[in-house]
Short mmCIF file of C-alpha atoms in Angstrom, two decimals:
data_model
loop_
_atom_site.label_atom_id
_atom_site.label_comp_id
_atom_site.label_asym_id
_atom_site.label_seq_id
_atom_site.Cartn_x
_atom_site.Cartn_y
_atom_site.Cartn_z
CA UNK A 1 117.59 102.92 88.98
CA UNK A 2 113.96 104.31 89.06
CA UNK A 3 111.02 101.99 88.67
CA UNK A 4 109.37 101.84 85.25
CA UNK A 5 106.15 103.86 84.71
CA UNK A 6 102.88 102.12 83.90
CA UNK A 7 99.35 103.43 83.56
CA UNK A 8 97.44 103.00 86.87
CA UNK A 9 95.49 99.75 87.16
CA UNK A 10 91.74 99.61 87.83
CA UNK A 11 90.70 99.33 91.49
CA UNK A 12 89.37 95.82 92.26
CA UNK A 13 85.61 95.79 92.86
CA UNK A 14 86.04 93.95 96.17
CA UNK A 15 87.99 96.85 97.71
CA UNK A 16 86.06 99.35 99.67
CA UNK A 17 87.57 102.79 99.72
CA UNK A 18 87.53 104.32 103.17
CA UNK A 19 88.13 107.80 101.89
CA UNK A 20 90.40 109.78 99.58
CA UNK A 21 93.64 111.29 100.94
CA UNK A 22 95.39 114.28 99.68
CA UNK A 23 99.24 114.25 99.83
CA UNK A 24 100.97 117.62 100.11
CA UNK A 25 104.70 117.45 99.44
CA UNK A 26 107.56 119.65 100.33
CA UNK A 27 111.37 119.19 100.40
CA UNK A 28 114.39 120.90 101.87
CA UNK A 29 118.12 120.93 101.10
CA UNK A 30 117.82 119.30 97.76
CA UNK A 31 120.94 118.69 95.70
CA UNK A 32 121.79 121.42 93.12
CA UNK A 33 122.09 119.89 89.76
CA UNK A 34 122.13 123.15 87.70
CA UNK A 35 125.33 125.01 86.99
CA UNK A 36 124.06 128.59 86.48
CA UNK A 37 121.01 128.30 88.84
CA UNK A 38 119.33 126.06 91.37
CA UNK A 39 117.41 122.83 90.58
CA UNK A 40 113.89 122.98 89.14
CA UNK A 41 112.30 120.15 91.28
CA UNK A 42 109.10 118.14 90.70
CA UNK A 43 107.76 115.16 92.77
CA UNK A 44 106.35 112.04 91.23
CA UNK A 45 104.30 109.58 93.40
CA UNK A 46 103.95 105.92 92.65
CA UNK A 47 102.04 103.00 94.13
CA UNK A 48 102.89 99.30 94.23
CA UNK A 49 100.20 97.01 92.76
CA UNK A 50 100.37 93.60 91.20
CA UNK A 51 104.12 93.34 91.37
CA UNK A 52 104.77 96.76 89.56
CA UNK A 53 105.07 100.46 90.45
CA UNK A 54 102.44 102.66 88.90
CA UNK A 55 102.41 106.48 88.77
CA UNK A 56 99.44 107.95 90.48
CA UNK A 57 100.30 111.68 90.33
CA UNK A 58 102.91 114.35 90.17
CA UNK A 59 103.29 117.91 91.41
CA UNK A 60 104.08 120.94 89.36
CA UNK A 61 107.63 121.92 88.54
CA UNK A 62 109.04 124.74 90.70
CA UNK A 63 111.80 126.91 89.24
CA UNK A 64 115.09 127.55 90.81
CA UNK A 65 114.72 126.27 94.35
CA UNK A 66 116.24 123.69 96.70
CA UNK A 67 113.45 123.97 99.27
CA UNK A 68 110.28 123.41 97.19
CA UNK A 69 106.78 123.56 98.70
CA UNK A 70 104.63 122.04 96.02
CA UNK A 71 101.03 123.54 95.72
CA UNK A 72 99.64 120.71 93.54
CA UNK A 73 98.73 117.80 95.86
CA UNK A 74 98.50 114.14 94.81
CA UNK A 75 95.20 112.42 95.67
CA UNK A 76 94.97 108.68 96.35
CA UNK A 77 92.23 106.31 97.30
CA UNK A 78 92.86 105.06 100.91
CA UNK A 79 92.07 101.50 101.91
CA UNK A 80 92.71 100.67 105.55
CA UNK A 81 92.74 96.93 104.93
CA UNK A 82 95.44 97.10 102.29
CA UNK A 83 99.19 97.51 102.58
CA UNK A 84 99.57 100.40 100.20
CA UNK A 85 103.25 101.00 99.45
CA UNK A 86 104.19 104.35 98.00
CA UNK A 87 107.37 105.85 96.53
CA UNK A 88 108.09 109.51 96.20
CA UNK A 89 110.65 110.45 93.51
CA UNK A 90 112.11 113.93 93.24
CA UNK A 91 113.49 115.10 89.87
CA UNK A 92 115.29 118.20 88.59
CA UNK A 93 113.20 118.91 85.50
CA UNK A 94 115.06 120.84 82.74
CA UNK A 95 112.52 120.13 79.98
CA UNK A 96 109.36 122.26 79.74
CA UNK A 97 107.42 119.06 78.77
CA UNK A 98 108.28 117.45 82.13
CA UNK A 99 109.98 114.45 80.39
CA UNK A 100 111.61 112.32 83.14
CA UNK A 101 114.01 110.65 80.75
CA UNK A 102 116.16 113.79 80.49
CA UNK A 103 115.66 114.73 84.16
CA UNK A 104 118.19 114.58 86.94
CA UNK A 105 117.24 112.27 89.83
CA UNK A 106 117.39 114.03 93.22
CA UNK A 107 116.30 111.13 95.50
CA UNK A 108 113.44 108.96 96.59
CA UNK A 109 111.52 107.95 99.70
CA UNK A 110 109.46 104.86 100.32
CA UNK A 111 106.61 104.49 102.83
CA UNK A 112 103.12 103.09 103.28
CA UNK A 113 99.95 105.13 103.11
CA UNK A 114 99.17 103.86 106.60
CA UNK A 115 102.35 105.42 107.87
CA UNK A 116 101.47 108.70 106.28
CA UNK A 117 97.87 108.95 107.48
CA UNK A 118 98.75 107.85 111.07
CA UNK A 119 101.60 110.35 111.23
CA UNK A 120 99.83 113.28 109.69
CA UNK A 121 103.13 115.00 108.91
CA UNK A 122 105.80 112.56 107.82
CA UNK A 123 109.46 113.58 107.27
CA UNK A 124 112.23 111.36 106.04
CA UNK A 125 115.61 111.71 104.35
CA UNK A 126 115.68 111.31 100.61
CA UNK A 127 117.70 108.29 99.44
CA UNK A 128 120.06 108.86 96.50
CA UNK A 129 121.87 105.56 95.61
CA UNK A 130 125.52 105.87 94.98
CA UNK A 131 126.11 108.65 97.40
CA UNK A 132 127.48 108.37 100.96
CA UNK A 133 127.56 110.82 103.71
CA UNK A 134 127.69 114.62 102.96
CA UNK A 135 124.56 116.51 102.17
CA UNK A 136 121.22 115.21 103.43
CA UNK A 137 117.99 116.05 101.59
CA UNK A 138 114.59 115.65 103.23
CA UNK A 139 111.02 115.14 102.09
CA UNK A 140 107.92 116.00 104.12
CA UNK A 141 104.51 114.53 103.22
CA UNK A 142 101.37 115.90 104.87
CA UNK A 143 98.42 113.53 104.51
CA UNK A 144 94.92 115.06 104.81
CA UNK A 145 91.61 113.53 104.11
CA UNK A 146 89.67 115.14 101.27
CA UNK A 147 87.20 117.42 102.98
CA UNK A 148 83.54 116.49 103.08
CA UNK A 149 83.97 112.83 102.17
CA UNK A 150 81.91 111.68 105.15
CA UNK A 151 79.56 114.57 105.63
CA UNK A 152 75.76 113.94 105.52
CA UNK A 153 72.95 116.35 104.63
CA UNK A 154 69.68 116.64 106.51
CA UNK A 155 66.74 117.47 104.23
CA UNK A 156 63.08 118.12 104.70
CA UNK A 157 60.58 118.85 101.84
CA UNK A 158 56.95 119.64 101.42
CA UNK A 159 54.72 120.50 98.42
CA UNK A 160 51.75 122.74 97.50
CA UNK A 161 49.00 122.40 94.96
CA UNK A 162 50.29 119.23 93.23
CA UNK A 163 48.39 117.98 90.21
CA UNK A 164 45.49 115.58 90.97
CA UNK A 165 46.30 112.25 89.24
CA UNK A 166 43.73 109.81 90.76
CA UNK A 167 40.21 109.62 89.42
CA UNK A 168 38.45 108.75 92.71
CA UNK A 169 40.84 110.66 94.99
CA UNK A 170 43.81 113.04 95.21
CA UNK A 171 47.42 112.05 94.26
CA UNK A 172 49.60 109.84 96.57
CA UNK A 173 52.89 111.77 96.00
CA UNK A 174 56.48 110.92 96.76
CA UNK A 175 59.84 112.50 95.65
CA UNK A 176 62.64 110.74 93.82
CA UNK A 177 66.15 112.18 93.92
CA UNK A 178 68.69 111.52 91.19
CA UNK A 179 72.26 112.85 90.66
CA UNK A 180 73.86 113.62 87.27
CA UNK A 181 76.56 111.26 86.01
CA UNK A 182 79.54 112.41 83.91
CA UNK A 183 77.76 111.21 80.68
CA UNK A 184 74.72 113.37 81.41
CA UNK A 185 72.41 110.54 82.52
CA UNK A 186 70.97 110.32 85.99
CA UNK A 187 71.16 107.64 88.79
CA UNK A 188 68.53 107.48 91.49
CA UNK A 189 69.94 107.95 95.05
CA UNK A 190 66.83 108.30 97.24
CA UNK A 191 63.11 108.14 97.46
CA UNK A 192 60.83 109.61 100.14
CA UNK A 193 57.88 107.80 101.65
CA UNK A 194 54.47 108.01 99.93
CA UNK A 195 51.92 110.45 101.36
CA UNK A 196 48.42 109.00 100.73
CA UNK A 197 45.65 111.18 99.19
CA UNK A 198 47.26 114.64 99.60
CA UNK A 199 48.07 117.49 97.23
CA UNK A 200 49.93 119.47 99.88
CA UNK A 201 52.22 116.77 101.45
CA UNK A 202 54.88 117.26 104.04
CA UNK A 203 57.46 114.46 103.85
CA UNK A 204 59.42 113.17 106.76
CA UNK A 205 62.98 114.55 107.11
CA UNK A 206 65.77 112.30 105.99
CA UNK A 207 69.56 112.16 106.29
CA UNK A 208 71.75 111.05 103.34
CA UNK A 209 75.55 111.05 102.80
CA UNK A 210 76.85 113.97 100.71
CA UNK A 211 78.85 111.46 98.64
CA UNK A 212 75.61 109.59 97.83
CA UNK A 213 73.53 112.56 96.81
CA UNK A 214 76.08 114.51 94.72
CA UNK A 215 79.33 112.45 94.82
CA UNK A 216 80.83 115.22 97.04
CA UNK A 217 80.36 117.83 94.34
CA UNK A 218 78.26 120.60 95.73
CA UNK A 219 77.54 121.86 92.14
CA UNK A 220 76.62 118.52 90.72
CA UNK A 221 73.13 118.65 89.16
CA UNK A 222 70.44 116.95 91.34
CA UNK A 223 67.10 116.14 89.67
CA UNK A 224 64.07 115.95 91.95
CA UNK A 225 60.96 114.34 90.54
CA UNK A 226 57.51 114.04 91.97
CA UNK A 227 55.38 110.98 91.23
CA UNK A 228 51.83 109.77 92.11
CA UNK A 229 52.21 106.33 93.51
CA UNK A 230 50.00 103.48 92.09
CA UNK A 231 49.70 99.97 93.61
CA UNK A 232 50.30 98.38 90.17
CA UNK A 233 53.68 100.08 89.81
CA UNK A 234 52.66 102.40 86.98
CA UNK A 235 53.44 105.54 89.03
CA UNK A 236 52.24 108.74 87.28
CA UNK A 237 54.86 111.50 86.67
CA UNK A 238 53.72 114.85 88.23
CA UNK A 239 56.76 116.96 87.44
CA UNK A 240 60.39 117.60 88.21
CA UNK A 241 63.11 120.31 88.55
CA UNK A 242 66.81 120.48 89.01
CA UNK A 243 69.03 122.06 91.68
CA UNK A 244 72.29 121.31 93.50
CA UNK A 245 73.49 120.93 97.00
CA UNK A 246 75.13 124.37 97.04
CA UNK A 247 71.73 125.97 96.24
CA UNK A 248 69.89 123.91 98.73
CA UNK A 249 72.40 124.52 101.51
CA UNK A 250 72.00 128.31 101.11
CA UNK A 251 68.55 128.20 102.69
CA UNK A 252 68.10 130.63 105.66
CA UNK A 253 65.38 129.28 107.95
CA UNK A 254 62.60 130.11 108.66
CA UNK A 255 62.48 131.01 104.97
CA UNK A 256 61.86 128.25 102.54
CA UNK A 257 63.24 127.61 99.06
CA UNK A 258 60.71 126.66 96.42
CA UNK A 259 60.80 125.28 92.92
CA UNK A 260 58.02 124.89 90.34
CA UNK A 261 57.40 121.25 89.51
CA UNK A 262 57.36 121.11 85.77
CA UNK A 263 55.82 118.38 83.56
CA UNK A 264 57.27 119.13 80.11
CA UNK A 265 54.74 117.11 78.16
CA UNK A 266 51.89 118.89 79.84
CA UNK A 267 53.73 122.23 79.36
CA UNK A 268 53.96 121.66 75.59
CA UNK A 269 50.29 120.67 75.24
CA UNK A 270 48.59 123.22 77.53
CA UNK A 271 48.69 126.93 76.84
CA UNK A 272 49.04 129.10 79.92
CA UNK A 273 50.60 126.14 81.82
CA UNK A 274 52.59 127.38 84.87
CA UNK A 275 53.46 124.27 86.81
CA UNK A 276 52.18 121.06 88.37
CA UNK A 277 52.65 122.38 91.91
CA UNK A 278 55.45 123.73 94.11
CA UNK A 279 58.04 121.75 95.97
CA UNK A 280 59.48 123.58 98.96
CA UNK A 281 62.64 122.88 100.92
CA UNK A 282 62.03 123.66 104.60
CA UNK A 283 65.30 122.53 105.99
CA UNK A 284 68.84 121.74 104.77
CA UNK A 285 71.66 121.13 107.15
CA UNK A 286 75.14 119.79 106.37
CA UNK A 287 76.21 117.55 109.23
CA UNK A 288 79.96 116.88 109.81
CA UNK A 289 80.48 113.19 110.38
CA UNK A 290 83.79 112.14 111.88
CA UNK A 291 85.59 109.66 109.72
CA UNK A 292 87.98 106.85 110.55
CA UNK A 293 90.87 108.97 109.54
CA UNK A 294 89.59 111.83 111.72
CA UNK A 295 89.95 109.53 114.73
CA UNK A 296 93.36 108.12 113.64
CA UNK A 297 94.85 111.51 112.81
CA UNK A 298 93.29 112.83 116.04
CA UNK A 299 95.53 110.42 117.99
CA UNK A 300 93.55 107.24 118.34
CA UNK A 301 95.85 104.29 118.64
CA UNK A 302 95.00 100.81 117.33
CA UNK A 303 96.22 98.49 120.08
CA UNK A 304 97.00 95.16 118.48
CA UNK A 305 96.94 91.86 120.47
CA UNK A 306 97.55 88.33 119.15
CA UNK A 307 96.20 85.03 120.39
CA UNK A 308 97.65 81.79 118.88
CA UNK A 309 96.16 78.24 119.14
CA UNK A 310 98.63 75.71 120.51
CA UNK A 311 96.20 72.82 120.89
CA UNK A 312 97.23 69.26 119.90
CA UNK A 313 94.78 69.20 117.00
CA UNK A 314 97.36 71.33 115.11
CA UNK A 315 99.63 68.22 114.86
CA UNK A 316 103.05 67.58 116.15
CA UNK A 317 105.18 70.72 115.21
CA UNK A 318 108.21 68.70 114.10
CA UNK A 319 106.20 66.83 111.43
CA UNK A 320 105.56 68.36 107.98
CA UNK A 321 101.80 67.80 108.23
CA UNK A 322 101.51 69.94 111.33
CA UNK A 323 99.96 73.44 110.98
CA UNK A 324 102.83 74.68 113.19
CA UNK A 325 105.59 73.06 111.15
CA UNK A 326 108.48 75.47 110.45
CA UNK A 327 109.16 74.80 106.80
CA UNK A 328 112.52 76.35 105.95
CA UNK A 329 111.27 77.23 102.46
CA UNK A 330 107.83 78.62 103.09
CA UNK A 331 106.10 80.03 106.15
CA UNK A 332 103.22 78.02 107.68
CA UNK A 333 99.57 79.35 107.67
CA UNK A 334 99.92 80.85 111.16
CA UNK A 335 103.01 82.91 110.06
CA UNK A 336 101.36 83.99 106.85
CA UNK A 337 98.19 85.26 108.57
CA UNK A 338 100.14 86.85 111.36
CA UNK A 339 102.38 88.71 108.78
CA UNK A 340 99.61 89.77 106.47
CA UNK A 341 97.53 91.44 109.25
CA UNK A 342 100.43 92.62 111.36
CA UNK A 343 102.03 94.47 108.36
CA UNK A 344 99.04 96.72 108.14
CA UNK A 345 98.15 97.16 111.86
CA UNK A 346 101.63 98.05 112.99
CA UNK A 347 101.40 101.37 111.08
CA UNK A 348 98.69 102.61 113.50
CA UNK A 349 100.37 101.68 116.79
CA UNK A 350 102.95 104.30 117.65
CA UNK A 351 105.12 102.21 120.14
CA UNK A 352 104.74 99.01 118.05
CA UNK A 353 104.69 96.84 121.20
CA UNK A 354 102.17 94.05 120.70
CA UNK A 355 100.95 91.92 123.61
CA UNK A 356 100.99 88.28 122.26
CA UNK A 357 99.66 85.14 123.92
CA UNK A 358 99.12 81.49 123.24
CA UNK A 359 96.42 79.07 124.47
CA UNK A 360 95.83 75.44 124.82
CA UNK A 361 99.30 74.26 125.58
CA UNK A 362 101.39 72.84 128.54
CA UNK A 363 103.76 75.64 129.45
CA UNK A 364 107.18 75.35 131.10
CA UNK A 365 108.50 75.26 133.80
CA UNK A 366 105.35 73.74 135.56
CA UNK A 367 104.02 72.05 132.50
CA UNK A 368 100.52 73.24 133.41
CA UNK A 369 97.86 73.79 130.72
CA UNK A 370 97.35 77.47 130.02
CA UNK A 371 94.77 79.29 127.88
CA UNK A 372 96.50 82.64 128.18
CA UNK A 373 100.30 82.50 128.37
CA UNK A 374 102.68 85.17 126.92
CA UNK A 375 104.55 83.99 123.86
CA UNK A 376 107.71 85.36 125.36
CA UNK A 377 106.90 83.60 128.70
CA UNK A 378 107.20 86.92 130.52
CA UNK A 379 103.80 87.56 132.36
CA UNK A 380 104.96 90.96 133.55
CA UNK A 381 105.91 92.08 130.05
CA UNK A 382 104.09 90.12 127.32
CA UNK A 383 104.93 92.67 124.64
CA UNK A 384 106.73 91.85 121.40
CA UNK A 385 108.69 94.59 119.60
CA UNK A 386 107.15 95.01 116.23
CA UNK A 387 106.10 92.37 113.75
CA UNK A 388 109.57 91.02 113.62
CA UNK A 389 109.58 90.48 117.42
CA UNK A 390 106.22 88.84 117.28
CA UNK A 391 107.29 86.39 114.69
CA UNK A 392 110.50 85.59 116.64
CA UNK A 393 108.46 85.03 119.82
CA UNK A 394 106.09 82.59 117.99
CA UNK A 395 108.96 80.56 116.51
CA UNK A 396 110.67 80.24 119.84
CA UNK A 397 107.49 79.43 121.68
CA UNK A 398 106.51 76.54 119.46
CA UNK A 399 109.83 74.82 120.29
CA UNK A 400 109.20 75.23 124.08
CA UNK A 401 105.60 74.24 124.68
CA UNK A 402 103.63 70.95 124.50
CA UNK A 403 100.58 71.15 122.37
CA UNK A 404 97.52 70.07 124.35
CA UNK A 405 93.97 71.49 124.65
CA UNK A 406 91.10 72.24 124.79
CA UNK A 407 90.40 75.19 122.58
CA UNK A 408 89.27 77.95 124.97
CA UNK A 409 89.40 81.42 123.63
CA UNK A 410 87.31 83.33 126.12
CA UNK A 411 90.28 84.00 128.50
CA UNK A 412 92.15 86.05 125.89
CA UNK A 413 89.03 87.88 124.84
CA UNK A 414 88.34 88.79 128.46
CA UNK A 415 91.93 89.83 128.96
CA UNK A 416 91.94 92.31 126.13
CA UNK A 417 88.39 93.46 127.14
CA UNK A 418 89.69 94.37 130.53
CA UNK A 419 92.06 96.98 129.01
CA UNK A 420 89.38 98.05 126.51
CA UNK A 421 87.04 98.61 129.44
CA UNK A 422 89.53 100.88 131.18
CA UNK A 423 89.89 102.91 127.91
CA UNK A 424 86.12 103.09 127.55
CA UNK A 425 85.73 104.75 130.89
CA UNK A 426 87.42 107.80 129.44
CA UNK A 427 85.25 109.77 127.06
CA UNK A 428 88.07 110.36 124.62
CA UNK A 429 88.96 108.64 121.31
CA UNK A 430 92.55 107.70 122.30
CA UNK A 431 92.59 103.90 122.19
CA UNK A 432 90.84 101.11 120.20
CA UNK A 433 91.71 97.41 120.64
CA UNK A 434 92.00 94.78 117.92
CA UNK A 435 92.43 91.20 118.93
CA UNK A 436 93.62 88.75 116.30
CA UNK A 437 92.94 85.10 117.19
CA UNK A 438 94.50 82.38 115.03
CA UNK A 439 93.00 78.92 115.60
CA UNK A 440 92.58 75.58 113.89
CA UNK A 441 89.58 74.04 115.68
CA UNK A 442 86.20 74.04 117.17
CA UNK A 443 85.74 76.38 120.17
CA UNK A 444 85.37 74.32 123.37
CA UNK A 445 84.11 77.17 125.60
CA UNK A 446 81.49 78.51 123.14
CA UNK A 447 79.05 79.67 125.87
CA UNK A 448 81.80 81.60 127.67
CA UNK A 449 83.04 82.97 124.34
CA UNK A 450 79.63 84.27 123.39
CA UNK A 451 79.32 85.87 126.74
CA UNK A 452 82.71 87.55 126.39
CA UNK A 453 81.94 88.78 122.84
CA UNK A 454 78.55 90.25 123.91
CA UNK A 455 80.30 92.11 126.84
CA UNK A 456 83.14 93.33 124.54
CA UNK A 457 80.59 94.68 122.06
CA UNK A 458 80.07 97.59 124.46
CA UNK A 459 83.81 98.36 124.44
CA UNK A 460 86.25 100.01 122.03
CA UNK A 461 87.33 96.61 120.68
CA UNK A 462 87.19 94.40 117.51
CA UNK A 463 87.87 90.65 117.27
CA UNK A 464 89.41 89.08 114.22
CA UNK A 465 89.41 85.27 113.98
CA UNK A 466 91.34 83.50 111.28
CA UNK A 467 90.54 79.77 110.97
CA UNK A 468 93.72 77.79 110.05
CA UNK A 469 93.54 74.37 108.48
CA UNK A 470 90.61 72.35 107.26
CA UNK A 471 88.39 72.02 110.39
CA UNK A 472 84.71 72.65 110.60
CA UNK A 473 84.41 76.31 111.56
CA UNK A 474 80.64 76.51 111.80
CA UNK A 475 80.84 77.74 115.44
CA UNK A 476 83.18 80.58 114.40
CA UNK A 477 80.70 81.67 111.71
CA UNK A 478 78.05 81.79 114.43
CA UNK A 479 80.02 84.50 116.14
CA UNK A 480 80.26 86.52 112.91
CA UNK A 481 76.70 85.98 111.74
CA UNK A 482 75.16 88.34 109.27
CA UNK A 483 71.64 86.93 109.87
CA UNK A 484 71.06 88.15 113.39
CA UNK A 485 72.36 89.63 116.60
CA UNK A 486 74.57 87.54 118.74
CA UNK A 487 72.86 86.62 122.01
CA UNK A 488 74.20 85.30 125.28
CA UNK A 489 72.36 84.84 128.61
CA UNK A 490 69.46 86.88 127.32
CA UNK A 491 71.74 89.81 126.40
CA UNK A 492 72.33 90.94 122.85
CA UNK A 493 75.54 92.22 121.37
CA UNK A 494 75.51 96.08 121.03
CA UNK A 495 77.24 95.85 117.68
CA UNK A 496 78.96 93.33 115.44
CA UNK A 497 82.60 93.20 116.47
CA UNK A 498 83.65 89.82 115.18
CA UNK A 499 85.06 89.09 111.68
CA UNK A 500 85.81 85.45 110.95
CA UNK A 501 87.69 84.27 107.83
CA UNK A 502 88.80 80.75 107.05
CA UNK A 503 92.42 80.86 105.81
CA UNK A 504 91.72 78.08 103.23
CA UNK A 505 89.60 80.60 101.34
CA UNK A 506 92.83 82.50 100.51
CA UNK A 507 95.32 79.56 100.44
CA UNK A 508 95.90 79.97 96.73
CA UNK A 509 95.76 83.72 96.83
CA UNK A 510 98.14 86.28 98.15
CA UNK A 511 98.21 86.97 101.97
CA UNK A 512 97.26 90.53 101.09
CA UNK A 513 93.82 89.29 100.04
CA UNK A 514 93.40 87.65 103.53
CA UNK A 515 94.35 90.93 105.29
CA UNK A 516 91.97 92.84 103.13
CA UNK A 517 89.14 90.52 104.05
CA UNK A 518 89.69 90.41 107.83
CA UNK A 519 90.44 94.09 108.26
CA UNK A 520 87.69 95.51 105.95
CA UNK A 521 85.18 95.97 108.73
CA UNK A 522 87.52 97.64 111.35
CA UNK A 523 87.06 101.26 110.20
CA UNK A 524 83.31 101.02 110.50
CA UNK A 525 83.47 99.20 113.81
CA UNK A 526 85.67 101.90 115.24
CA UNK A 527 83.51 104.84 114.06
CA UNK A 528 80.32 103.15 115.06
CA UNK A 529 81.59 102.75 118.57
CA UNK A 530 82.73 106.39 118.99
CA UNK A 531 79.80 107.98 117.17
CA UNK A 532 77.27 105.90 119.16
CA UNK A 533 78.73 107.54 122.30
CA UNK A 534 79.07 111.04 120.72
CA UNK A 535 82.82 110.93 121.14
CA UNK A 536 84.56 113.24 118.76
CA UNK A 537 88.17 112.82 117.56
CA UNK A 538 90.59 114.66 119.85
CA UNK A 539 91.27 117.21 117.16
CA UNK A 540 87.61 118.15 117.10
CA UNK A 541 86.92 118.36 120.77
CA UNK A 542 86.54 121.79 122.34
CA UNK A 543 88.86 122.66 125.17
CA UNK A 544 87.25 122.57 128.57
#
């Protein structure tokens, strides 16, 4: 039974699209549903949102083939921090209108967008309910980032013989850049600095994302206006002109492109009016900026490690008021947070083996307090197989340890940082480490934790902290401060790598909302690290 079709829902404003992904679909060995010829297949792609499946696109219909290679791709917005479930339906279309009600169903495949983008080329059997054994049909989906989505453009302008607008001096000119919208209006996207008292200004070069200046459309109209700045805010209009990024990028240095700056009001009033000066483009360079998906599809693995708080402040696990209580009817907050984040991260780790640790408990057989013990009690192999193995290890561990204290999290941070440091010594984008810490209380070793975070900020590593329960998490927020740079021992963090979120903020919302919040900064943290070190994705590196 196929899922019902609904119009696609609006994207929530809180989501931040990492990029757009193009899905290219092909199939082989499809079932033949036509008597006198072969099937006429078409693919339909749906996404799961708000409890329903919505169609986001479909390919063309191909005539008379069991091995279609569809040319029409389906494009979808990609959100790293969301679990985006997709279904691919293949139909034999007999109606020229493409009506699915009269179509023969040839099979389906379900995956997540994370699986598709991390695999690059993803092949799976098509599932056709009610059939067993016999013929196997396959679908292949190739996920590619829409080109140019992260590129930036480097521009430098100057002007000649601008109109004099000031009574006691020359003009104080600046340029304002606006891109055309679909309705014909314009939105301002950039302003240059003001050049004081100069009719032949040369503005400083600037760099701006292609998406920002033209929404990725090289033929989108860009209006460039020149104003004379006034201190009272009543800036005088000198003139304007229109161009597009395709025209600007065709410049061949050392030659310059020039446009007459036109003031239409002045043009209508003054006979013989030519222009209000010339604006010249001296340099235009499109700069390829490696994206998060460039690194992921280039082979960068997200190595996921978990640290769980087993201090006594969580409450006795056998009592219902404990944060670690195993309610047979609903998972506790630790399990909900673990599942929400793990469901997404696991798609980006090829071996799906997750090192998992506890802290703040007395651990058998010696009953010594430990702030870094494997959940599976195997120090030589602390890995859990997939999210299911991680959950099992946590559930078993809570029955074996004695909750104690204090809440020291620096040992686990330093442990993961050790492996991140080893990865950072190689100038390749092959490994990035994500540490998820689930804790209920105030950090006891705050000075050591700050020191560990500052050191880790120089490594390929991000730290996610989820505060469970109703404690005062002010100290956690200090690690994830938007107001200033984290300092420790006179040293400043090289970049912001900590994201703290209190679980109570999402207690009455879906776990997916928690995952979206805590993972939203990871793509930028990863790209900031590699770009700062001029490390390209493996697929873009030139052979030695």
